[in-house]
mmCIF file of C-alpha atoms in Angstrom:
data_model
loop_
_atom_site.group_PDB
_atom_site.id
_atom_site.type_symbol
_atom_site.label_atom_id
_atom_site.label_comp_id
_atom_site.label_asym_id
_atom_site.label_seq_id
_atom_site.Cartn_x
_atom_site.Cartn_y
_atom_site.Cartn_z
ATOM 1 C CA MET A 1 -0.196 0.066 -0.139
ATOM 2 C CA ILE A 2 1.329 3.413 -1.036
ATOM 3 C CA GLU A 3 1.679 5.743 2.037
ATOM 4 C CA LYS A 4 -0.064 9.085 1.582
ATOM 5 C CA LYS A 5 2.024 12.283 1.502
ATOM 6 C CA ILE A 6 0.878 14.613 4.153
ATOM 7 C CA ARG A 7 0.024 17.996 2.621
ATOM 8 C CA LYS A 8 0.524 21.451 3.886
ATOM 9 C CA LEU A 9 -2.345 23.877 3.908
ATOM 10 C CA ILE A 10 -0.444 25.953 1.236
ATOM 11 C CA GLU A 11 1.549 23.899 -1.315
ATOM 12 C CA GLY A 12 3.592 26.170 -3.513
ATOM 13 C CA LYS A 13 1.905 29.590 -4.489
ATOM 14 C CA PRO A 14 -1.526 30.423 -3.217
ATOM 15 C CA ALA A 15 -4.321 32.590 -4.629
ATOM 16 C CA LEU A 16 -7.615 33.453 -2.885
ATOM 17 C CA ILE A 17 -10.599 32.610 -5.026
ATOM 18 C CA VAL A 18 -13.766 34.521 -3.877
ATOM 19 C CA VAL A 19 -16.493 32.864 -5.435
ATOM 20 C CA ASP A 20 -19.663 34.688 -6.259
ATOM 21 C CA ILE A 21 -19.928 37.157 -3.252
ATOM 22 C CA GLN A 22 -22.377 39.358 -5.201
ATOM 23 C CA ALA A 23 -24.608 42.218 -4.055
ATOM 24 C CA GLY A 24 -27.842 40.404 -4.288
ATOM 25 C CA ALA A 25 -26.578 38.236 -1.230
ATOM 26 C CA PHE A 26 -27.010 41.261 1.017
ATOM 27 C CA VAL A 27 -30.450 42.152 -0.134
ATOM 28 C CA GLU A 28 -33.128 40.572 2.186
ATOM 29 C CA LYS A 29 -36.114 39.062 0.160
ATOM 30 C CA GLU A 30 -39.261 37.149 1.006
ATOM 31 C CA SER A 31 -38.657 34.742 -1.959
ATOM 32 C CA PRO A 32 -34.950 34.611 -2.870
ATOM 33 C CA SER A 33 -34.227 33.466 -6.392
ATOM 34 C CA ILE A 34 -31.618 31.261 -4.944
ATOM 35 C CA PRO A 35 -32.105 29.465 -1.434
ATOM 36 C CA GLN A 36 -29.566 30.515 1.240
ATOM 37 C CA MET A 37 -28.781 28.830 4.523
ATOM 38 C CA PRO A 38 -29.358 30.868 7.788
ATOM 39 C CA GLY A 39 -26.276 33.299 8.251
ATOM 40 C CA TYR A 40 -25.422 33.384 4.756
ATOM 41 C CA ALA A 41 -24.615 37.052 4.472
ATOM 42 C CA GLU A 42 -22.762 37.069 7.538
ATOM 43 C CA ARG A 43 -20.429 34.289 6.279
ATOM 44 C CA MET A 44 -19.896 36.252 2.988
ATOM 45 C CA THR A 45 -19.104 39.195 5.176
ATOM 46 C CA SER A 46 -16.301 37.349 7.038
ATOM 47 C CA ALA A 47 -14.473 36.897 3.757
ATOM 48 C CA ARG A 48 -13.440 40.260 3.775
ATOM 49 C CA VAL A 49 -10.918 39.385 6.637
ATOM 50 C CA LEU A 50 -9.225 37.135 3.996
ATOM 51 C CA ILE A 51 -9.353 39.382 1.276
ATOM 52 C CA ASP A 52 -7.847 42.161 3.269
ATOM 53 C CA GLU A 53 -5.020 39.877 4.544
ATOM 54 C CA ALA A 54 -4.239 38.373 1.283
ATOM 55 C CA ARG A 55 -3.781 41.876 -0.218
ATOM 56 C CA ALA A 56 -1.566 42.848 2.564
ATOM 57 C CA LEU A 57 0.489 39.685 1.978
ATOM 58 C CA LYS A 58 0.688 39.989 -1.771
ATOM 59 C CA VAL A 59 -1.288 36.740 -2.197
ATOM 60 C CA PRO A 60 -3.246 37.208 -5.326
ATOM 61 C CA VAL A 61 -7.071 37.675 -4.984
ATOM 62 C CA ILE A 62 -9.296 36.528 -7.880
ATOM 63 C CA PHE A 63 -12.796 37.399 -7.871
ATOM 64 C CA ILE A 64 -15.380 35.137 -9.627
ATOM 65 C CA GLN A 65 -18.701 36.697 -10.663
ATOM 66 C CA GLU A 66 -21.647 34.506 -12.146
ATOM 67 C CA VAL A 67 -23.489 36.775 -14.750
ATOM 68 C CA HIS A 68 -26.028 35.937 -17.302
ATOM 69 C CA ARG A 69 -27.343 37.733 -20.423
ATOM 70 C CA GLU A 70 -30.612 39.517 -20.140
ATOM 71 C CA ASN A 71 -32.398 37.482 -22.712
ATOM 72 C CA MET A 72 -31.348 34.502 -20.459
ATOM 73 C CA VAL A 73 -29.909 32.526 -23.633
ATOM 74 C CA ASP A 74 -26.958 31.237 -21.643
ATOM 75 C CA PHE A 75 -28.951 29.768 -18.522
ATOM 76 C CA GLY A 76 -29.128 26.203 -20.180
ATOM 77 C CA ARG A 77 -30.463 23.885 -17.664
ATOM 78 C CA GLU A 78 -29.592 26.294 -14.498
ATOM 79 C CA LEU A 79 -33.209 26.986 -14.090
ATOM 80 C CA ASP A 80 -34.499 23.325 -14.196
ATOM 81 C CA GLY A 81 -33.575 22.923 -10.487
ATOM 82 C CA SER A 82 -34.304 24.932 -7.384
ATOM 83 C CA GLU A 83 -33.077 28.222 -8.561
ATOM 84 C CA GLY A 84 -34.918 31.215 -10.185
ATOM 85 C CA ILE A 85 -33.758 33.788 -12.493
ATOM 86 C CA HIS A 86 -30.625 35.378 -10.978
ATOM 87 C CA ASN A 87 -27.433 37.533 -11.748
ATOM 88 C CA LEU A 88 -28.534 39.154 -15.038
ATOM 89 C CA GLU A 89 -26.274 41.676 -16.765
ATOM 90 C CA ASN A 90 -27.052 45.236 -15.615
ATOM 91 C CA ASP A 91 -28.710 44.299 -12.509
ATOM 92 C CA PRO A 92 -27.061 46.110 -9.555
ATOM 93 C CA GLU A 93 -27.470 42.854 -7.605
ATOM 94 C CA THR A 94 -25.284 41.055 -9.973
ATOM 95 C CA GLU A 95 -22.168 43.478 -9.265
ATOM 96 C CA ILE A 96 -19.450 42.121 -6.903
ATOM 97 C CA ALA A 97 -20.576 43.168 -3.373
ATOM 98 C CA ASN A 98 -18.980 46.313 -1.925
ATOM 99 C CA GLN A 99 -18.583 44.129 1.345
ATOM 100 C CA THR A 100 -15.595 42.439 -0.487
ATOM 101 C CA GLY A 101 -13.605 45.723 -0.715
ATOM 102 C CA PHE A 102 -13.720 44.778 -4.608
ATOM 103 C CA LEU A 103 -11.202 47.432 -6.528
ATOM 104 C CA ARG A 104 -11.400 48.370 -10.159
ATOM 105 C CA GLY A 105 -8.357 46.482 -11.674
ATOM 106 C CA ASP A 106 -8.675 43.471 -9.441
ATOM 107 C CA TYR A 107 -8.649 40.117 -11.096
ATOM 108 C CA LEU A 108 -12.227 39.088 -12.134
ATOM 109 C CA ILE A 109 -13.455 36.124 -13.905
ATOM 110 C CA LYS A 110 -17.058 36.281 -15.237
ATOM 111 C CA LYS A 111 -18.755 32.913 -15.686
ATOM 112 C CA ARG A 112 -21.998 31.586 -17.212
ATOM 113 C CA ARG A 113 -21.925 28.337 -15.221
ATOM 114 C CA TYR A 114 -21.147 27.004 -11.800
ATOM 115 C CA SER A 115 -17.633 26.336 -12.090
ATOM 116 C CA ALA A 116 -15.153 29.099 -12.418
ATOM 117 C CA PHE A 117 -13.109 26.887 -14.801
ATOM 118 C CA PHE A 118 -15.952 26.113 -17.331
ATOM 119 C CA GLY A 119 -16.040 28.502 -20.358
ATOM 120 C CA THR A 120 -13.586 31.064 -18.968
ATOM 121 C CA ASP A 121 -9.944 32.054 -19.018
ATOM 122 C CA PHE A 122 -9.557 31.260 -15.367
ATOM 123 C CA GLU A 123 -6.931 28.598 -15.721
ATOM 124 C CA ILE A 124 -4.857 30.755 -18.034
ATOM 125 C CA LEU A 125 -4.942 33.414 -15.384
ATOM 126 C CA LEU A 126 -3.865 30.726 -12.558
ATOM 127 C CA LYS A 127 -1.024 29.506 -14.910
ATOM 128 C CA GLY A 128 0.172 33.097 -15.480
ATOM 129 C CA LEU A 129 0.320 33.855 -11.752
ATOM 130 C CA GLY A 130 1.741 30.432 -11.018
ATOM 131 C CA VAL A 131 -0.687 29.428 -8.647
ATOM 132 C CA ASP A 132 -0.652 25.913 -6.889
ATOM 133 C CA THR A 133 -3.078 26.109 -4.086
ATOM 134 C CA LEU A 134 -6.580 27.681 -4.412
ATOM 135 C CA LEU A 135 -8.136 29.124 -1.185
ATOM 136 C CA LEU A 136 -11.859 28.962 -1.709
ATOM 137 C CA CYS A 137 -14.301 31.257 -0.005
ATOM 138 C CA GLY A 138 -17.965 32.367 -1.123
ATOM 139 C CA GLY A 139 -21.075 30.662 -2.112
ATOM 140 C CA LEU A 140 -22.706 28.331 -2.574
ATOM 141 C CA THR A 141 -20.892 25.818 -0.803
ATOM 142 C CA ASP A 142 -22.857 22.983 -2.327
ATOM 143 C CA VAL A 143 -22.840 24.584 -6.037
ATOM 144 C CA CYS A 144 -20.431 27.134 -7.411
ATOM 145 C CA VAL A 145 -17.677 26.537 -4.647
ATOM 146 C CA HIS A 146 -18.035 22.799 -4.985
ATOM 147 C CA TYR A 147 -18.015 22.672 -8.814
ATOM 148 C CA THR A 148 -14.917 25.157 -8.941
ATOM 149 C CA PHE A 149 -13.396 22.924 -6.279
ATOM 150 C CA VAL A 150 -13.869 19.578 -8.334
ATOM 151 C CA ASP A 151 -12.560 21.207 -11.471
ATOM 152 C CA GLY A 152 -9.550 22.720 -9.510
ATOM 153 C CA HIS A 153 -8.787 19.094 -8.188
ATOM 154 C CA GLN A 154 -9.163 17.537 -11.564
ATOM 155 C CA SER A 155 -6.839 20.178 -13.037
ATOM 156 C CA ASP A 156 -4.189 19.039 -9.995
ATOM 157 C CA TYR A 157 -4.381 22.298 -8.002
ATOM 158 C CA PHE A 158 -4.364 21.988 -4.334
ATOM 159 C CA CYS A 159 -7.828 23.199 -3.154
ATOM 160 C CA ARG A 160 -8.735 24.479 0.392
ATOM 161 C CA VAL A 161 -12.127 25.739 1.533
ATOM 162 C CA VAL A 162 -12.320 28.289 4.313
ATOM 163 C CA GLU A 163 -15.306 26.824 6.215
ATOM 164 C CA GLU A 164 -16.248 30.103 8.057
ATOM 165 C CA CYS A 165 -16.364 31.913 4.700
ATOM 166 C CA VAL A 166 -18.647 29.629 2.711
ATOM 167 C CA ALA A 167 -22.293 29.232 2.835
ATOM 168 C CA GLY A 168 -24.752 26.789 1.027
ATOM 169 C CA SER A 169 -28.368 26.598 -0.155
ATOM 170 C CA THR A 170 -29.329 24.838 3.269
ATOM 171 C CA GLU A 171 -27.053 23.829 6.172
ATOM 172 C CA ALA A 172 -27.385 20.161 5.208
ATOM 173 C CA ALA A 173 -26.167 20.816 1.724
ATOM 174 C CA HIS A 174 -23.317 23.080 3.012
ATOM 175 C CA GLU A 175 -22.133 20.207 5.438
ATOM 176 C CA ALA A 176 -22.564 17.651 2.763
ATOM 177 C CA ALA A 177 -20.472 19.628 0.167
ATOM 178 C CA LEU A 178 -17.798 20.154 2.683
ATOM 179 C CA ARG A 179 -17.673 16.510 3.252
ATOM 180 C CA ALA A 180 -17.597 15.711 -0.551
ATOM 181 C CA MET A 181 -14.620 18.009 -0.781
ATOM 182 C CA GLU A 182 -12.557 16.660 1.899
ATOM 183 C CA TYR A 183 -13.265 13.070 0.363
ATOM 184 C CA LEU A 184 -11.280 14.409 -2.822
ATOM 185 C CA GLN A 185 -8.398 16.099 -0.926
ATOM 186 C CA THR A 186 -7.732 15.143 2.779
ATOM 187 C CA GLY A 187 -7.339 18.523 4.653
ATOM 188 C CA SER A 188 -9.205 20.687 2.301
ATOM 189 C CA ARG A 189 -11.590 21.930 5.134
ATOM 190 C CA CYS A 190 -9.754 24.612 6.756
ATOM 191 C CA SER A 191 -10.503 27.066 9.637
ATOM 192 C CA LEU A 192 -10.245 30.797 8.974
ATOM 193 C CA GLU A 193 -7.649 31.165 11.572
ATOM 194 C CA ASN A 194 -5.550 28.451 10.087
ATOM 195 C CA VAL A 195 -5.669 29.790 6.675
ATOM 196 C CA LEU A 196 -4.667 33.282 8.029
ATOM 197 C CA ASN A 197 -1.755 31.737 9.527
ATOM 198 C CA ALA A 198 -0.558 29.705 6.719
ATOM 199 C CA MET A 199 -0.675 32.737 4.370
ATOM 200 C CA ASN A 200 1.566 34.722 7.027
ATOM 201 C CA ILE A 201 4.031 31.726 7.121
ATOM 202 C CA TYR A 202 4.107 31.519 3.393
ATOM 203 C CA ALA A 203 4.746 35.411 3.102
ATOM 204 C CA ALA A 204 7.406 35.186 5.641
ATOM 205 C CA ALA A 205 9.089 32.590 3.825
ATOM 206 C CA LYS A 206 9.292 34.235 0.475
#
């Protein structure tokens, strides 16, 4: 039996991947188009600590934005499930949330599907930056975070999920997605404290 290699939280060069923290997450609605677990907005807000620390330590921050054309031609099968119409172009709720501290000139990947890898230049950007480890935060844990993680895993990136800074459609779906990602890469479920510590150790060693 081959002995498993113990991996560090950050292997090689990291990047912080901020998945779909968009303005609509902070708008209270009686019937939201996308289901959200309790405490969703608070978990999205907590990602700001990560973003600010990554900037300070010169760790690349890449924002992911789901956006669809107003005529909805690119939704595909996305509306066949539990989600309603969402993230249309020119809708203020589709913009990257102010709570993230997003700056003009930041790295931004716009996507039409769940995974940040699917039909985008995300991997070209990662290769250009020399990234090895993806530190994932944002939402939904069970949808866009999960699918981005899986594609990152299948592309041989080290993938980590910051537990306090992701949120799912339901608490059960959130937990199930975290377990599924941990199954793919042991140690992928990480606390905010441990990720902040790992980023500081990485920066100090450069």
